[in-house]
Every structure is written in structure tokens, then in C-alpha cells.
Short mmCIF file of C-alpha atoms in Angstrom, two decimals:
data_model
loop_
_atom_site.label_atom_id
_atom_site.label_comp_id
_atom_site.label_asym_id
_atom_site.label_seq_id
_atom_site.Cartn_x
_atom_site.Cartn_y
_atom_site.Cartn_z
CA MET A 27 -25.68 43.56 16.08
CA ASN A 28 -22.13 44.65 15.39
CA GLU A 29 -21.72 46.16 18.81
CA MET A 30 -19.59 43.56 20.62
CA ASN A 31 -19.24 44.29 24.27
CA PRO A 32 -15.80 45.52 25.35
CA GLN A 33 -14.95 42.43 27.45
CA LEU A 34 -15.58 40.09 24.54
CA HIS A 35 -13.64 42.43 22.33
CA GLY A 36 -10.65 42.31 24.64
CA ALA A 37 -10.85 38.55 25.07
CA ALA A 38 -10.96 37.99 21.29
CA LEU A 39 -7.92 40.19 20.86
CA CYS A 40 -5.99 38.40 23.64
CA ILE A 41 -6.75 34.98 22.21
CA SER A 42 -5.77 36.08 18.72
CA VAL A 43 -2.48 37.58 19.84
CA GLY A 44 -1.84 34.53 22.03
CA PHE A 45 -2.43 32.27 19.04
CA VAL A 46 0.05 34.18 16.87
CA LEU A 47 2.63 34.05 19.65
CA TYR A 48 2.04 30.32 20.07
CA VAL A 49 2.64 29.74 16.36
CA PHE A 50 5.77 31.86 16.64
CA PHE A 51 7.12 29.76 19.51
CA MET A 52 6.32 26.52 17.74
CA VAL A 53 8.40 27.70 14.79
CA ARG A 54 11.23 28.75 17.13
CA ARG A 55 11.19 25.32 18.77
CA ASN A 56 11.28 23.68 15.33
CA SER A 57 7.97 21.98 16.04
CA LEU A 58 6.53 23.69 12.99
CA GLN A 59 8.38 24.40 9.78
CA VAL A 60 8.43 27.96 8.53
CA ARG A 61 6.64 27.14 5.31
CA ASP A 62 3.89 25.34 7.19
CA SER A 63 3.55 28.22 9.66
CA LEU A 64 2.76 30.90 7.08
CA ILE A 65 -0.89 29.94 6.72
CA TRP A 66 -1.34 30.08 10.49
CA PHE A 67 0.27 33.51 10.72
CA PHE A 68 -2.15 34.72 8.07
CA ILE A 69 -5.07 33.22 9.91
CA GLY A 70 -3.83 34.72 13.20
CA ALA A 71 -3.51 38.11 11.53
CA GLY A 72 -7.07 37.72 10.29
CA PHE A 73 -8.24 36.96 13.85
CA ILE A 74 -6.48 40.05 15.18
CA ALA A 75 -7.90 42.25 12.44
CA LEU A 76 -11.41 40.90 13.12
CA SER A 77 -11.18 41.47 16.86
CA LEU A 78 -9.85 45.00 16.40
CA PHE A 79 -12.30 45.94 13.67
CA PRO A 80 -15.41 43.73 13.78
CA MET A 81 -16.97 45.89 11.08
CA ILE A 82 -14.73 44.12 8.57
CA LEU A 83 -17.06 41.17 8.99
CA ARG A 84 -20.08 43.30 8.16
CA TYR A 85 -18.29 44.60 5.08
CA ILE A 86 -17.36 41.10 3.88
CA ALA A 87 -20.89 39.83 4.47
CA ASP A 88 -22.31 42.69 2.42
CA LEU A 89 -19.84 41.95 -0.35
CA MET A 90 -20.95 38.33 -0.39
CA GLY A 91 -24.59 39.30 -0.19
CA ILE A 92 -25.05 37.49 3.11
CA GLY A 93 -27.33 39.03 5.69
CA LEU A 94 -25.58 37.95 8.86
CA GLY A 95 -21.92 38.70 9.43
CA ILE A 96 -21.55 35.56 11.49
CA SER A 97 -22.83 33.40 8.61
CA ALA A 98 -20.19 34.86 6.33
CA LEU A 99 -17.58 34.07 8.97
CA PHE A 100 -18.73 30.44 9.21
CA LEU A 101 -18.75 30.03 5.46
CA VAL A 102 -15.30 31.51 4.97
CA SER A 103 -13.78 29.62 7.88
CA SER A 104 -15.23 26.24 6.93
CA ILE A 105 -14.02 26.60 3.35
CA THR A 106 -10.59 27.59 4.62
CA ALA A 107 -10.56 24.61 6.97
CA LEU A 108 -11.47 22.25 4.13
CA VAL A 109 -8.71 23.61 1.91
CA ILE A 110 -6.17 23.21 4.70
CA LEU A 111 -7.39 19.68 5.42
CA PHE A 112 -7.03 18.71 1.81
CA GLN A 113 -3.52 20.07 1.69
CA HIS A 114 -2.71 18.05 4.78
CA SER A 115 -3.99 14.91 3.07
CA ILE A 116 -1.64 15.61 0.20
CA SER A 117 1.27 16.18 2.57
CA ILE A 118 0.56 12.92 4.38
CA SER A 119 0.41 11.00 1.12
CA LYS A 120 3.73 12.47 0.06
CA ALA A 121 5.28 11.67 3.43
CA LYS A 122 3.96 8.09 3.21
CA GLU A 123 5.46 7.70 -0.24
CA ALA A 124 8.80 9.02 0.97
CA ASN A 125 8.62 6.70 3.96
CA ARG A 126 7.87 3.72 1.74
CA LYS A 127 10.86 4.43 -0.49
CA LEU A 128 13.15 4.95 2.49
CA THR A 129 11.99 1.80 4.24
CA GLN A 130 12.47 -0.29 1.11
CA GLU A 131 15.85 1.23 0.33
CA ILE A 132 17.16 0.68 3.86
CA ALA A 133 15.87 -2.90 3.93
CA LEU A 134 17.49 -3.71 0.58
CA LEU A 135 20.79 -2.09 1.57
CA ARG A 136 20.80 -3.96 4.84
CA ALA A 137 20.15 -7.26 3.06
CA GLU A 138 23.06 -6.52 0.74
CA PHE A 139 25.29 -5.56 3.64
CA GLU A 140 24.45 -8.74 5.52
CA LYS A 141 25.19 -10.80 2.44
CA GLU A 142 28.58 -9.12 1.98
CA THR A 143 29.65 -9.38 5.58
CA GLY A 144 27.92 -12.64 6.32
CA ARG A 145 26.40 -11.14 9.40
CA GLY A 146 22.72 -11.59 10.12
CA LYS A 147 20.57 -9.35 12.21
CA ASN A 148 20.12 -10.49 15.81
CA GLU A 149 21.20 -14.01 15.07
CA SER A 150 21.15 -14.99 18.70
CA SER A 151 18.07 -13.14 19.81
CA GLY A 152 14.52 -14.26 19.39
CA HIS A 153 11.91 -15.21 21.86
CA MET B 24 13.01 -24.87 -14.55
CA ARG B 25 16.74 -24.64 -13.95
CA ASP B 26 17.48 -22.56 -17.02
CA PHE B 27 15.82 -19.72 -15.24
CA LYS B 28 16.73 -18.02 -12.00
CA VAL B 29 13.60 -18.33 -9.91
CA ILE B 30 12.86 -16.70 -6.57
CA VAL B 31 9.90 -17.28 -4.30
CA ILE B 32 9.09 -14.11 -2.37
CA ILE B 33 7.17 -14.57 0.86
CA PRO B 34 5.82 -11.34 2.33
CA ALA B 35 5.20 -11.95 6.03
CA TYR B 36 3.62 -9.90 8.76
CA ASN B 37 3.33 -11.58 12.15
CA GLU B 38 3.32 -15.08 10.73
CA SER B 39 5.47 -16.78 13.35
CA LEU B 40 2.92 -19.61 13.58
CA CYS B 41 3.08 -20.63 9.93
CA ILE B 42 6.26 -19.27 8.42
CA GLU B 43 8.36 -22.31 9.24
CA GLU B 44 5.81 -24.70 7.76
CA THR B 45 5.50 -22.52 4.66
CA ILE B 46 9.27 -22.45 4.18
CA ARG B 47 9.49 -26.21 4.68
CA SER B 48 6.79 -26.80 2.06
CA LEU B 49 8.81 -24.77 -0.43
CA ARG B 50 12.08 -26.68 0.16
CA LYS B 51 11.32 -29.18 -2.59
CA ILE B 52 10.96 -26.39 -5.12
CA ASP B 53 14.02 -25.70 -7.22
CA ALA B 54 14.12 -21.99 -6.46
CA ASP B 55 15.64 -19.47 -4.07
CA LEU B 56 13.49 -18.27 -1.21
CA LEU B 57 13.19 -14.78 0.23
CA VAL B 58 11.13 -13.66 3.18
CA VAL B 59 10.18 -10.00 3.36
CA ASN B 60 9.46 -9.35 7.00
CA ASP B 61 6.96 -6.50 6.93
CA GLY B 62 7.78 -4.97 10.29
CA SER B 63 6.43 -7.91 12.28
CA THR B 64 6.13 -7.43 16.01
CA ASP B 65 6.67 -11.15 16.64
CA ASN B 66 9.74 -13.24 15.78
CA THR B 67 8.74 -14.07 12.20
CA GLY B 68 12.07 -12.77 10.88
CA TRP B 69 14.10 -14.72 13.39
CA ILE B 70 12.32 -17.98 12.57
CA ALA B 71 12.87 -17.47 8.85
CA ARG B 72 16.57 -16.82 9.41
CA ARG B 73 16.84 -19.91 11.54
CA CYS B 74 15.48 -21.85 8.59
CA GLY B 75 18.37 -20.45 6.57
CA VAL B 76 16.25 -18.25 4.34
CA PRO B 77 17.44 -14.73 3.50
CA VAL B 78 15.21 -12.16 5.16
CA ILE B 79 14.60 -8.58 4.19
CA GLU B 80 13.64 -6.59 7.25
CA LEU B 81 11.33 -3.63 6.75
CA THR B 82 11.69 -1.26 9.68
CA THR B 83 8.01 -0.31 9.58
CA ASN B 84 4.92 -2.13 8.40
CA LEU B 85 4.31 -1.09 4.79
CA GLY B 86 1.48 -3.49 4.02
CA VAL B 87 1.59 -6.35 1.58
CA GLY B 88 2.04 -4.04 -1.43
CA GLY B 89 5.10 -2.29 -0.07
CA ALA B 90 6.56 -5.56 1.17
CA MET B 91 6.01 -7.35 -2.12
CA GLN B 92 7.50 -4.46 -4.06
CA THR B 93 10.62 -4.71 -1.91
CA GLY B 94 10.82 -8.35 -2.96
CA TYR B 95 10.49 -7.42 -6.63
CA ARG B 96 13.24 -4.85 -6.27
CA TYR B 97 15.47 -7.47 -4.67
CA ALA B 98 14.67 -9.88 -7.49
CA LEU B 99 15.47 -7.22 -10.07
CA SER B 100 18.83 -6.24 -8.63
CA ASN B 101 19.83 -9.87 -8.09
CA GLY B 102 19.10 -10.85 -11.66
CA TYR B 103 16.17 -13.20 -11.21
CA ASP B 104 14.14 -14.14 -14.26
CA ILE B 105 11.01 -15.19 -12.44
CA ALA B 106 9.59 -13.96 -9.12
CA ILE B 107 6.81 -15.84 -7.38
CA GLN B 108 4.62 -14.33 -4.73
CA PHE B 109 3.72 -16.85 -2.07
CA ASP B 110 1.70 -16.18 1.07
CA ALA B 111 3.27 -16.96 4.41
CA ASP B 112 0.01 -18.02 6.04
CA GLY B 113 -0.13 -21.49 4.52
CA GLN B 114 -2.90 -20.72 2.04
CA HIS B 115 -0.84 -21.50 -1.02
CA ASN B 116 0.20 -24.93 -2.14
CA ALA B 117 3.86 -25.24 -3.10
CA ASP B 118 3.09 -28.14 -5.43
CA TYR B 119 1.67 -25.67 -7.93
CA VAL B 120 4.76 -23.48 -8.16
CA PRO B 121 6.19 -25.44 -11.12
CA ALA B 122 2.87 -25.10 -12.95
CA LEU B 123 3.03 -21.32 -12.62
CA VAL B 124 6.65 -21.23 -13.73
CA ASN B 125 6.08 -23.53 -16.70
CA ARG B 126 3.16 -21.50 -17.92
CA LEU B 127 5.15 -18.28 -17.61
CA VAL B 128 7.98 -19.78 -19.63
CA GLU B 129 5.75 -21.29 -22.31
CA SER B 130 3.27 -18.46 -22.79
CA GLU B 131 3.49 -14.86 -23.82
CA ALA B 132 2.29 -13.74 -20.43
CA ASP B 133 4.35 -11.66 -18.02
CA LEU B 134 2.22 -12.60 -15.04
CA VAL B 135 0.73 -15.99 -14.28
CA ILE B 136 -1.90 -16.12 -11.58
CA GLY B 137 -2.80 -19.21 -9.63
CA SER B 138 -6.60 -19.29 -9.78
CA ARG B 139 -8.95 -21.17 -7.46
CA PHE B 140 -11.91 -20.75 -9.77
CA ILE B 141 -10.67 -21.70 -13.18
CA ARG B 142 -11.44 -25.40 -12.73
CA ASN B 143 -14.25 -26.50 -10.53
CA ASP B 144 -13.25 -30.14 -10.54
CA LEU B 145 -10.26 -29.32 -8.37
CA GLU B 146 -10.87 -29.65 -4.69
CA GLY B 147 -9.37 -27.22 -2.28
CA PHE B 148 -10.51 -24.20 -0.40
CA LYS B 149 -12.54 -21.84 -2.54
CA SER B 150 -13.34 -19.11 -0.02
CA THR B 151 -16.66 -18.08 1.44
CA HIS B 152 -19.89 -17.19 -0.37
CA MET B 153 -19.64 -13.47 0.28
CA ARG B 154 -16.05 -13.37 -0.85
CA ARG B 155 -16.88 -15.22 -4.02
CA LEU B 156 -19.61 -12.71 -4.75
CA GLY B 157 -17.15 -9.87 -4.26
CA SER B 158 -14.63 -11.74 -6.31
CA ARG B 159 -17.11 -12.07 -9.16
CA PHE B 160 -17.73 -8.34 -9.07
CA LEU B 161 -14.00 -7.74 -9.35
CA VAL B 162 -13.79 -10.17 -12.26
CA GLY B 163 -16.38 -8.04 -14.08
CA LEU B 164 -14.58 -4.84 -13.20
CA ILE B 165 -11.21 -6.07 -14.44
CA TYR B 166 -12.87 -7.41 -17.59
CA LEU B 167 -14.50 -4.04 -18.19
CA PHE B 168 -11.21 -2.20 -17.94
CA THR B 169 -8.77 -4.62 -19.51
CA GLY B 170 -10.97 -6.79 -21.71
CA ARG B 171 -9.43 -9.86 -20.11
CA LYS B 172 -11.18 -12.42 -18.03
CA ILE B 173 -9.20 -13.12 -14.88
CA THR B 174 -11.18 -15.53 -12.76
CA ASP B 175 -9.28 -14.95 -9.50
CA PRO B 176 -8.11 -11.32 -9.39
CA THR B 177 -7.46 -11.32 -5.65
CA SER B 178 -5.17 -14.33 -5.76
CA GLY B 179 -1.79 -13.55 -4.26
CA PHE B 180 -0.25 -16.70 -5.73
CA ARG B 181 1.43 -15.45 -8.88
CA ALA B 182 4.57 -15.56 -10.93
CA ALA B 183 6.07 -12.55 -12.68
CA SER B 184 8.50 -12.48 -15.58
CA ARG B 185 11.58 -10.28 -15.81
CA ARG B 186 9.45 -7.56 -17.41
CA GLY B 187 6.79 -7.95 -14.76
CA ILE B 188 9.45 -7.69 -12.06
CA ARG B 189 10.82 -4.53 -13.62
CA LEU B 190 7.35 -2.97 -13.84
CA PHE B 191 6.34 -3.86 -10.30
CA SER B 192 9.68 -2.59 -8.96
CA GLU B 193 8.67 0.80 -10.28
CA ILE B 194 4.92 0.84 -9.70
CA TYR B 195 3.07 -1.35 -7.27
CA PRO B 196 -0.11 -0.49 -5.37
CA GLN B 197 0.30 -0.32 -1.62
CA ASP B 198 -2.95 -1.65 -0.15
CA TYR B 199 -4.80 -4.68 -1.53
CA PRO B 200 -2.51 -4.67 -4.55
CA GLU B 201 -3.60 -7.78 -6.45
CA PRO B 202 -6.58 -6.53 -8.50
CA GLU B 203 -5.07 -3.14 -9.19
CA SER B 204 -1.77 -4.62 -10.31
CA LEU B 205 -3.66 -6.38 -13.14
CA VAL B 206 -4.74 -3.01 -14.50
CA ILE B 207 -1.21 -1.65 -14.12
CA LEU B 208 0.01 -4.61 -16.14
CA HIS B 209 -2.61 -3.92 -18.80
CA ASN B 210 -1.61 -0.24 -18.92
CA HIS B 211 1.89 -1.32 -19.83
CA ASN B 212 0.80 -3.75 -22.51
CA LEU B 213 1.82 -6.84 -20.57
CA LEU B 214 -0.36 -9.92 -20.56
CA SER B 215 -1.54 -11.98 -17.65
CA CYS B 216 -2.96 -15.47 -17.65
CA GLU B 217 -4.06 -18.05 -15.14
CA VAL B 218 -3.41 -21.63 -14.19
CA PRO B 219 -5.72 -23.64 -11.95
CA VAL B 220 -4.49 -24.21 -8.41
CA GLU B 221 -5.83 -25.58 -5.17
CA MET B 222 -5.54 -23.52 -2.05
CA PHE B 223 -5.75 -24.36 1.62
CA GLU B 224 -7.78 -22.60 4.20
CA ARG B 225 -5.34 -20.38 6.04
CA ARG B 226 -3.87 -22.13 9.02
CA GLY B 227 -2.60 -19.39 11.26
CA GLY B 228 -2.45 -15.65 11.42
CA GLU B 229 -5.43 -13.53 10.67
CA SER B 230 -7.12 -12.94 7.37
CA LYS B 231 -6.06 -9.64 5.93
CA ILE B 232 -9.66 -8.81 5.17
CA ARG B 233 -12.30 -9.19 7.86
CA PHE B 234 -15.90 -9.75 6.86
CA SER B 235 -17.03 -6.39 8.24
CA ASP B 236 -14.38 -4.67 6.14
CA SER B 237 -15.30 -6.43 2.93
CA ILE B 238 -17.72 -3.76 1.72
CA LEU B 239 -15.12 -1.09 2.39
CA TYR B 240 -12.60 -3.31 0.64
CA MET B 241 -14.77 -3.51 -2.47
CA ILE B 242 -15.22 0.25 -2.55
CA LYS B 243 -11.50 0.85 -2.13
CA VAL B 244 -10.50 -1.67 -4.75
CA THR B 245 -13.10 -0.40 -7.21
CA THR B 246 -11.92 3.16 -6.73
CA SER B 247 -8.27 2.26 -7.07
CA VAL B 248 -8.88 0.14 -10.18
CA PHE B 249 -10.94 2.97 -11.63
CA LEU B 250 -8.30 5.60 -10.90
CA GLU B 251 -5.53 3.41 -12.24
CA MET B 252 -7.30 3.49 -15.61
CA PHE B 253 -6.85 7.23 -15.73
CA ARG B 254 -3.25 7.29 -14.68
CA GLY B 255 -2.13 6.73 -18.22
CA LYS B 256 -0.30 4.07 -20.12
CA ASN B 257 3.36 3.19 -20.29
CA ARG B 258 4.60 5.22 -17.37
CA VAL B 259 7.48 2.79 -17.07
CA ARG B 260 9.67 1.95 -20.06
CA LEU B 261 10.08 -1.77 -20.14
#
């Protein structure tokens, strides 16, 4: 069952390398911060390793005592996905908290500023 | 009432239909007013300014918790002794503000809640059957955790003392804050008590909690009250 056909082999490798390059470009464009990119580089490296040496999967499955290599892959990848998801939840909560503090601080400063200068926000506008 | 600096904080999100009426009803009260415009997409803020009330503009919608906390922070830095939370949607009756203030001044409590359910002889809007059932569940929950019977834990008509203001400036729950804030208060050894009030059925705007969301609301509130119990006591030095 471990004999992948060569086309599939090649395709898996191309996609994996493409993925790593994509992550790389996202970091270069500042769309992804370096610290957030590390996990994806690791995952990309894992993809590449698996497409070059599919027998790794067999080895891991044996280690885990799982009959099918593909089952081991599903298990490992879904656990990894859950961990990443959870970390994202934490990041979002932190970002929300930071956003709350910022919003409150700006609003309070603006109120103080308006009081000092006697200028109100869009006094003449309104619809 | 004049010996104390009192502020009425009105958190408002898209309340252009009622805000003016609400402000007008509060004119007779001997207190400063403050509208916290919670990132409204209508002209709520503009209307409030036109009425001559100071407005704090939040750039994004934080929800009633975040908006109210902004009000508490304003009250703290401007040296107010008593901060009253008052809904913009016309549910609350300004005539009861002095009752809240008087009780706060006379009692040991650091938070006085205006309760719809404490006296049944009072008329006024009591809320729907389902809501009352949910409310009763919350009463039990709060009693279980704090040992205090608060008959109207979801009431957003409340007055906080200087210590209450200081606490809520530091910690205030973000979504559906009223029940959870009672546990926060308890965790910091502050007391709350209630005075009977009458409320109106809301006139404009939309209820913050739709019927279909009420089950989800109960689950969320229960969880947050539960978790608050395990966050530990005295996180803020008062």
C-alpha cells in the first residue's frame, strides 16, 4: 500500500514546495508575522518530507500501533489542527482585549481633549 | 444628593430614536449626564451632543460591557462619587434615580440595583414569561455563588459607589455584564443591594437579547458566572 504512483508523488512534492514558498512570500509581504509563520514552515517541511519519503508514515503508524498509515496521518493532522485552532482563539481573545483597551483609551482622551479645547466632534454634521 | 458628585452614564448603540427622550427625562435629576456612544452607525452621538450632553465616542462597537466600563473610567478620573447606569432605550424610569442614590448613600452597599421584582405591588413592565423564568434561574445561580439574593440580576439600572466605580474601571465583563458583575463585586468583598423600581417596555431600538438567543444567553451567562468564581478574589486593591 505504500507504493504511491510517481505522478502522485511528484504532485505531492510540488504542492508541498509551493506551500512553503507561499508562506515565505506572505512573510516577505508582511502579511504574516515571522513568529506566526514558524508553525507553517514546520508543517510545510513535514509535507515535503512525507512526499519525498512516504515510508515515514508507515514508520510513524507502526510506532503508534496503528495499522493504516493514512489513519495515523489523519490522527496527527487533526490533533495538530485543533492545537493551532486553540492557539488562534487565544490570540483573538488577546487582540480583542488590546482593542478594547485602545478603544476606551482613545475615547477618553478624545473626550478630555474636546473638553479642554471646547471643540466637539462633527458639530455641524449629522443626518 | 448634592453633597455627592453624581453622574448618570448612558451607554448607547444605535439609539437615535430614544436617546433624546431619555436625556430629557433625566434633566430633572440633579446629576451630570454622560452618553457613551458605542460605535453607533446612526446619529446617536450627534443627537446627544445637540442636547448638550458630553459624549464619549467609541471608535468601534465594544458591546454594553466595554461601553459601560468606559463610563466608569470617565467617572473615576473626573472624581465622581456615584455612577448610575441608565439605558438609552427608554426602559428605565428617571424618577427612581434618587431612590438608588439615597440607598447607596445610606447603606453599606457599593452597588444598588433597581429591581423590577422586589415588590409586586408596583406596576410597570416586568418582562415576558420566558425571561422571568431565565431570570429566576440566574437568581438561584447568583445566590449559590454569593449567598446573596438579588431578585433582578439582569437589571441594567444600577448605581455604583466610588469603590464600585474603581473596581469596574479595572474589571468589567464585556458581554451581558450585569449578572457576572455581581459575582465580581462579591469576589472583592463589596456588597450589593436592591431597591424596587418600575420599568417601561422599551420604546425604540431592538432588545439586546432576542428570544431565539435566550437559551444561548443563559448558557453563556452561567458559564461566565461559573468561571468568574474561579478567577480568584481581590484581584483589584480597593
